[in-house]
Amino acid sequence: MSHHSYIHDISRQTITVEGKTYHREEILSIPDRELKEFLEEWFNEKEFVEVQTSGSTGTPKRIKAGKKEMMNSASMTCNYLELKQGDTALLCMSLKYIGAKMMVVRALVAGLNLLVREASGHPLENISVPIDFAAMVPLQVYNSLQTKEEKEKLKQIRNLIIGGGAIHKTVEKEIRDFPHAVYSTYGMTETLSHIALRKLNEPDASSFYTPFKGIDLSVTEEGTLAIHAPLLSSQPIQTNDLADIKPDGKFLITGRIDNIINTGGVKVSIETLEELFSPYIACPFAVTSIPDNKFGEAVTLLIASSGTSLSPVSFPPQIPSAYLPKHTFFVKEIPEAGNGKTDRAQCKKLAQTLKNVNQ
C-alpha cells in the first residue's frame, strides 16, 4: 500500500469522530473534552505536543514530542497494518499518554473514523459497530475476555494492538486462535509509541518483534537495545531492555537491566521469574527483591489476595532453588503505575516495609 493518501500537512487535516468530520475550525464542537483539548494543541502553531511518560521505570516526566515525528510514526503503523481512509479506529485509552495521542494522530493522517470511549476496564461494552483498528492495554484485553459478549467483539476487531505492559501467558493463550491480527507492541514514550510489532495469534504467532521499516536496532555492550530511528528521533534512543537481535533483524526482549536480581551471585530477571511462576499462582502477583545479608538480594513474592486462602505457593522441583522466593507477602493489591504496568519501585518499597513489620 502506498503512502500517498496520508496527509502530513496539518493545515489540511480533518478529524472524523463517530462518522462526523470536523475541520480544524470546528473542533470546539467535538463532544469529548480530552479529545478536544488534544486537538487544540495539535492544531496550534507549536511544532510539538507535550506527553507524559508512563513512569514505569522511574518518575513520570513530561517530554516534547515533535508533530512531524508523530505523523511519521502514525504512517509507519497505518502502512504496516494497511489501514485506509474510513476505517474505524477505537480510542479507549487515556489521552494523557502517548498511545492514545498516537491513535488520534493516525486518524488525522490516514482519515480514520475515530470511535471515542472513556478509558475504562471494559472498552467494548458500548460498541455495536465493526472495528478495523483498536489499541488497548493488557488489562482491558483481560477484562474483555471475561465476558462472552465482549470476547466476541474483541475477536471481531480486524487489527488489535496491545501495549503498555506485559501480556500474561493466559491471555496470549486465549488470543492464539483469534481470526484477525492481534499484536503485542514494542516501544516507549520516547519512540512515540511502538516501533515494532509481534504477532500473538496463529498462523504466524512469534516471540520475536518485527521492527518497522526505517528502524535500525543494535545491542550495547551491556546487552540493552539501542534504537536508531531518524524519522522519530534525532538522537539514538538507549533503552533499559535486554534484547537478542536475530540476523533477519527481528528481536526478542529478555528483561530489563534495572529488573535484575542478584541473589547469591545468580543473576535473574524479574520478568523471567514472573513468567516461570505464573502457572503456579492463580492471583495477580509481582516479583521483587529485598536486600539480604546472606544473598545480597532475596527474591520476594507479592501476591494480591483478599481471601483467607493464604496457603504457601508450591513450585515444582525443576525451578532452580536460587530462583525460589525467600519471602512471600500477601497484599491487598499489586502497586501499579497509572497505566496498568506494575510499579516496580513501589513493589520494592512495599516488600521492605512488610519485612520490617514481620520481623
XYZ file of C-alpha atoms in Angstrom, residues 9 25 116 129 143 160 192 233 259 263 265 274:
12
model
C 0.192 18.771 6.166
C -12.165 25.448 12.873
C -14.213 7.512 21.322
C -20.148 -1.423 15.076
C -11.303 -7.891 31.186
C -5.795 -5.244 17.636
C 6.328 7.935 20.058
C 14.100 10.947 16.958
C 14.957 -5.523 36.906
C 20.771 -13.385 44.583
C 25.728 -14.396 42.742
C 7.259 -13.888 36.774
